[in-house]
Amino acid sequence: MREEGRSPKKFGRIMDLVERVLLVTAHPDDEAMFFVPTISTLIKNSQIVFLLCLSMGDFAGLGETRKKELVSACDYLEIEGVYIIDRPELKDGPRSDWPTDLISQIIRDHVTKLNITKIITFDRQGVSGHPNHISVSNGVRTFLQHHPSEITAWQLESVSMLRKWWGPLSPIVDALTFFLLDRKSSHITYTISPIEGFRKSWAAMELHFSQWVWFRRLFVIFSRYGYSNTLIRIQPPSSTS
């Protein structure tokens, strides 16, 4: 297995005293398009965030370029370590379903190596419906099934088109939704101010220069995912063993 990226920057006993979070994504730029409120809030709360990206995003033949862009974006977002997987079974593509057992194995290796206590990833709709996102979500569930432990896993909620495009107003809409639906501890919402959300999401996506086309610029401005993330606890499935 070819794995490239940046290893953790910090060492010492302090790392054993805080939450260690593994964000599992499919492509370079997923972290900037969808997870900035989560990353920003976790780091502000002194949690250590690692990124496991399961492909180089080589669908258009730009894998090496996108790998470098991802490392730069992770530096900007203050992500502790980034790990980029290059496997023939995990090729970027809108029609590619990835093997969940392989994803589970890769997650297991990184959970062990990095002493991870929490996993965050996509839900079963993958936010955008991309099959690679959905495969990542299914791979995390397979990991939980085979390796039940004290690790918790959370999924980024895919929302309706109506809720998706509230942009800077999303934190207000989310607060009303939580109040009306009386959501409990199985849901967590991370929000950042509209100014901070726009600034961080825009700056992180700018570093993915090869992907910085007009419709992604509109996405950063108007999508809720630059301002608010709702995470739902993934309940470990029953073991089939």
Tab-separated table of C-alpha atoms in Angstrom:
chain	number	residue	atom	x	y	z
A	1	MET	CA	0.000	0.000	0.000
A	2	ARG	CA	1.368	3.375	-0.984
A	3	GLU	CA	0.677	6.045	1.603
A	4	GLU	CA	1.903	9.595	1.440
A	5	GLY	CA	1.338	12.797	3.334
A	6	ARG	CA	2.535	14.647	6.394
A	7	SER	CA	3.132	12.913	9.707
A	8	PRO	CA	2.199	14.386	13.118
A	9	LYS	CA	4.074	17.521	14.147
A	10	LYS	CA	3.805	17.270	17.922
A	11	PHE	CA	5.054	14.718	20.368
A	12	GLY	CA	4.950	14.279	24.109
A	13	ARG	CA	2.709	13.125	26.931
A	14	ILE	CA	0.188	15.914	26.313
A	15	MET	CA	-1.032	13.943	23.277
A	16	ASP	CA	-2.281	11.204	25.612
A	17	LEU	CA	-4.483	13.634	27.555
A	18	VAL	CA	-6.757	14.928	24.775
A	19	GLU	CA	-9.195	13.507	22.239
A	20	ARG	CA	-7.497	12.196	19.102
A	21	VAL	CA	-9.813	12.459	16.105
A	22	LEU	CA	-9.468	10.749	12.735
A	23	LEU	CA	-11.365	12.474	9.919
A	24	VAL	CA	-11.851	9.943	7.106
A	25	THR	CA	-12.572	11.363	3.641
A	26	ALA	CA	-12.557	10.153	0.050
A	27	HIS	CA	-10.805	12.906	-1.909
A	28	PRO	CA	-8.449	15.851	-1.492
A	29	ASP	CA	-10.694	18.924	-0.927
A	30	ASP	CA	-13.438	17.023	0.984
A	31	GLU	CA	-12.083	18.450	4.231
A	32	ALA	CA	-12.328	22.018	2.883
A	33	MET	CA	-15.721	21.683	1.198
A	34	PHE	CA	-17.592	19.850	3.944
A	35	PHE	CA	-15.830	19.699	7.316
A	36	VAL	CA	-14.324	23.113	8.112
A	37	PRO	CA	-16.721	23.932	11.014
A	38	THR	CA	-15.942	20.573	12.630
A	39	ILE	CA	-12.179	20.843	12.149
A	40	SER	CA	-12.085	24.434	13.394
A	41	THR	CA	-14.178	23.731	16.493
A	42	LEU	CA	-12.279	20.593	17.479
A	43	ILE	CA	-8.912	22.311	17.207
A	44	LYS	CA	-10.171	25.328	19.168
A	45	ASN	CA	-11.158	22.853	21.889
A	46	SER	CA	-7.590	21.479	21.966
A	47	GLN	CA	-8.463	18.201	20.263
A	48	ILE	CA	-5.919	16.693	17.897
A	49	VAL	CA	-7.223	16.113	14.376
A	50	PHE	CA	-5.716	13.752	11.814
A	51	LEU	CA	-6.906	13.341	8.243
A	52	LEU	CA	-7.062	10.014	6.399
A	53	CYS	CA	-7.836	10.616	2.722
A	54	LEU	CA	-8.511	7.355	0.909
A	55	SER	CA	-7.526	8.481	-2.587
A	56	MET	CA	-5.311	10.975	-4.374
A	57	GLY	CA	-8.273	12.291	-6.366
A	58	ASP	CA	-6.689	11.103	-9.609
A	59	PHE	CA	-9.854	10.941	-11.734
A	60	ALA	CA	-8.554	13.680	-14.068
A	61	GLY	CA	-4.912	12.586	-13.828
A	62	LEU	CA	-4.002	15.248	-11.265
A	63	GLY	CA	-3.235	12.980	-8.327
A	64	GLU	CA	0.237	14.291	-7.564
A	65	THR	CA	-0.949	17.888	-7.786
A	66	ARG	CA	-3.958	17.244	-5.576
A	67	LYS	CA	-1.828	15.478	-2.981
A	68	LYS	CA	0.356	18.575	-2.612
A	69	GLU	CA	-2.711	20.806	-2.476
A	70	LEU	CA	-4.192	18.686	0.310
A	71	VAL	CA	-1.058	18.906	2.426
A	72	SER	CA	-1.089	22.708	2.037
A	73	ALA	CA	-4.778	22.926	2.984
A	74	CYS	CA	-4.209	20.743	6.055
A	75	ASP	CA	-1.334	22.976	7.125
A	76	TYR	CA	-3.652	25.982	6.855
A	77	LEU	CA	-6.411	24.252	8.839
A	78	GLU	CA	-3.853	23.158	11.488
A	79	ILE	CA	-4.570	19.466	11.028
A	80	GLU	CA	-1.964	17.485	12.942
A	81	GLY	CA	-1.168	14.825	10.363
A	82	VAL	CA	-2.457	13.925	6.903
A	83	TYR	CA	-2.320	10.449	5.375
A	84	ILE	CA	-3.135	9.958	1.692
A	85	ILE	CA	-3.785	6.468	0.343
A	86	ASP	CA	-2.912	5.404	-3.206
A	87	ARG	CA	-4.405	1.991	-3.942
A	88	PRO	CA	-5.658	0.661	-7.295
A	89	GLU	CA	-8.828	-0.534	-5.550
A	90	LEU	CA	-9.546	3.018	-4.335
A	91	LYS	CA	-9.523	5.008	-7.539
A	92	ASP	CA	-11.407	8.292	-7.628
A	93	GLY	CA	-14.463	8.105	-9.839
A	94	PRO	CA	-18.200	8.882	-9.870
A	95	ARG	CA	-18.982	5.240	-10.721
A	96	SER	CA	-16.482	3.563	-8.394
A	97	ASP	CA	-17.675	1.588	-5.389
A	98	TRP	CA	-14.775	0.891	-3.075
A	99	PRO	CA	-14.315	-2.370	-1.108
A	100	THR	CA	-15.452	-1.767	2.444
A	101	ASP	CA	-13.250	-4.511	3.920
A	102	LEU	CA	-10.142	-2.795	2.542
A	103	ILE	CA	-11.300	0.573	3.895
A	104	SER	CA	-11.914	-1.036	7.281
A	105	GLN	CA	-8.389	-2.479	7.297
A	106	ILE	CA	-6.821	0.874	6.427
A	107	ILE	CA	-8.841	2.608	9.155
A	108	ARG	CA	-7.840	-0.058	11.675
A	109	ASP	CA	-4.156	0.450	10.874
A	110	HIS	CA	-4.381	4.219	11.373
A	111	VAL	CA	-6.546	3.993	14.487
A	112	THR	CA	-3.903	1.754	16.037
A	113	LYS	CA	-0.921	3.774	14.845
A	114	LEU	CA	-2.339	7.138	15.936
A	115	ASN	CA	-4.144	6.043	19.142
A	116	ILE	CA	-7.422	7.409	17.778
A	117	THR	CA	-10.373	7.880	20.137
A	118	LYS	CA	-12.976	9.284	17.714
A	119	ILE	CA	-13.728	8.884	13.994
A	120	ILE	CA	-15.634	11.395	11.845
A	121	THR	CA	-16.752	10.726	8.277
A	122	PHE	CA	-19.652	10.986	5.796
A	123	ASP	CA	-23.085	9.479	6.332
A	124	ARG	CA	-24.668	6.923	4.021
A	125	GLN	CA	-25.843	9.641	1.611
A	126	GLY	CA	-22.331	11.067	1.363
A	127	VAL	CA	-23.607	14.705	1.448
A	128	SER	CA	-23.338	14.965	-2.337
A	129	GLY	CA	-24.310	11.375	-3.142
A	130	HIS	CA	-20.839	10.594	-4.490
A	131	PRO	CA	-20.305	6.799	-4.418
A	132	ASN	CA	-16.772	7.204	-3.025
A	133	HIS	CA	-18.145	9.179	-0.063
A	134	ILE	CA	-20.743	6.477	0.529
A	135	SER	CA	-18.085	3.753	0.336
A	136	VAL	CA	-16.066	5.554	3.016
A	137	SER	CA	-19.115	5.684	5.265
A	138	ASN	CA	-19.755	1.974	4.738
A	139	GLY	CA	-16.091	1.218	5.405
A	140	VAL	CA	-16.257	2.959	8.777
A	141	ARG	CA	-19.313	0.884	9.657
A	142	THR	CA	-17.469	-2.282	8.685
A	143	PHE	CA	-14.598	-1.236	10.935
A	144	LEU	CA	-16.987	-0.688	13.834
A	145	GLN	CA	-18.573	-4.075	13.255
A	146	HIS	CA	-15.261	-5.934	13.308
A	147	HIS	CA	-13.522	-3.821	15.952
A	148	PRO	CA	-16.039	-2.715	18.594
A	149	SER	CA	-14.229	-0.730	21.253
A	150	GLU	CA	-14.299	2.508	23.177
A	151	ILE	CA	-13.878	4.466	19.933
A	152	THR	CA	-16.889	6.554	18.933
A	153	ALA	CA	-17.751	7.331	15.328
A	154	TRP	CA	-19.776	10.237	13.973
A	155	GLN	CA	-21.214	10.938	10.526
A	156	LEU	CA	-21.776	14.278	8.814
A	157	GLU	CA	-25.499	14.694	8.226
A	158	SER	CA	-26.690	15.012	4.639
A	159	VAL	CA	-29.543	17.495	4.567
A	160	SER	CA	-32.371	18.356	2.203
A	161	MET	CA	-31.828	20.796	-0.647
A	162	LEU	CA	-33.864	23.342	1.298
A	163	ARG	CA	-31.506	23.238	4.294
A	164	LYS	CA	-28.353	22.840	2.236
A	165	TRP	CA	-28.307	26.321	0.718
A	166	TRP	CA	-28.914	28.638	3.666
A	167	GLY	CA	-25.240	29.585	3.686
A	168	PRO	CA	-24.356	32.028	6.500
A	169	LEU	CA	-27.851	31.652	7.973
A	170	SER	CA	-27.341	27.925	8.540
A	171	PRO	CA	-26.375	28.203	12.245
A	172	ILE	CA	-29.708	29.957	12.938
A	173	VAL	CA	-31.669	27.352	10.972
A	174	ASP	CA	-29.838	24.558	12.813
A	175	ALA	CA	-30.608	26.087	16.204
A	176	LEU	CA	-34.307	26.226	15.328
A	177	THR	CA	-34.216	22.668	13.995
A	178	PHE	CA	-32.617	21.357	17.178
A	179	PHE	CA	-35.173	23.199	19.309
A	180	LEU	CA	-38.171	21.981	17.325
A	181	LEU	CA	-36.976	18.383	16.952
A	182	ASP	CA	-35.590	18.157	20.499
A	183	ARG	CA	-32.453	16.352	19.355
A	184	LYS	CA	-30.478	14.712	22.119
A	185	SER	CA	-26.907	13.553	22.646
A	186	SER	CA	-26.892	11.478	19.443
A	187	HIS	CA	-26.503	14.752	17.508
A	188	ILE	CA	-23.800	17.409	17.733
A	189	THR	CA	-23.737	20.624	15.733
A	190	TYR	CA	-20.527	22.568	15.209
A	191	THR	CA	-20.999	26.115	13.963
A	192	ILE	CA	-18.627	28.982	13.330
A	193	SER	CA	-19.388	32.623	12.649
A	194	PRO	CA	-20.314	33.551	9.068
A	195	ILE	CA	-17.162	35.628	8.702
A	196	GLU	CA	-14.899	32.887	10.028
A	197	GLY	CA	-16.725	30.190	8.059
A	198	PHE	CA	-16.427	32.040	4.782
A	199	ARG	CA	-12.804	33.033	5.395
A	200	LYS	CA	-11.592	29.577	6.387
A	201	SER	CA	-13.551	27.588	3.817
A	202	TRP	CA	-12.590	29.959	1.003
A	203	ALA	CA	-8.913	30.032	1.971
A	204	ALA	CA	-8.717	26.244	2.357
A	205	MET	CA	-10.404	25.645	-1.003
A	206	GLU	CA	-8.164	28.199	-2.709
A	207	LEU	CA	-5.252	25.946	-1.816
A	208	HIS	CA	-6.919	23.213	-3.883
A	209	PHE	CA	-6.182	25.380	-6.899
A	210	SER	CA	-6.726	22.637	-9.501
A	211	GLN	CA	-10.312	22.253	-8.240
A	212	TRP	CA	-11.088	25.927	-7.651
A	213	VAL	CA	-13.677	26.324	-10.416
A	214	TRP	CA	-16.733	28.584	-10.419
A	215	PHE	CA	-19.298	26.116	-9.065
A	216	ARG	CA	-17.102	25.229	-6.093
A	217	ARG	CA	-16.734	28.919	-5.319
A	218	LEU	CA	-20.523	29.196	-5.249
A	219	PHE	CA	-20.678	26.088	-3.055
A	220	VAL	CA	-18.328	27.634	-0.505
A	221	ILE	CA	-20.411	30.819	-0.352
A	222	PHE	CA	-23.920	29.360	-0.251
A	223	SER	CA	-23.612	25.842	1.170
A	224	ARG	CA	-24.296	25.284	4.871
A	225	TYR	CA	-21.195	23.101	5.157
A	226	GLY	CA	-18.868	26.081	5.377
A	227	TYR	CA	-20.747	27.410	8.392
A	228	SER	CA	-22.412	24.508	10.189
A	229	ASN	CA	-21.919	20.740	10.516
A	230	THR	CA	-24.337	18.396	12.216
A	231	LEU	CA	-22.750	15.101	13.284
A	232	ILE	CA	-24.832	12.046	14.159
A	233	ARG	CA	-23.467	9.210	16.275
A	234	ILE	CA	-22.927	5.990	14.311
A	235	GLN	CA	-24.230	3.081	16.307
A	236	PRO	CA	-21.932	0.059	15.891
A	237	PRO	CA	-23.754	-2.657	13.954
A	238	SER	CA	-24.184	-6.070	15.524
A	239	SER	CA	-21.247	-8.379	14.874
A	240	THR	CA	-21.934	-11.182	12.433
A	241	SER	CA	-19.303	-13.434	13.951
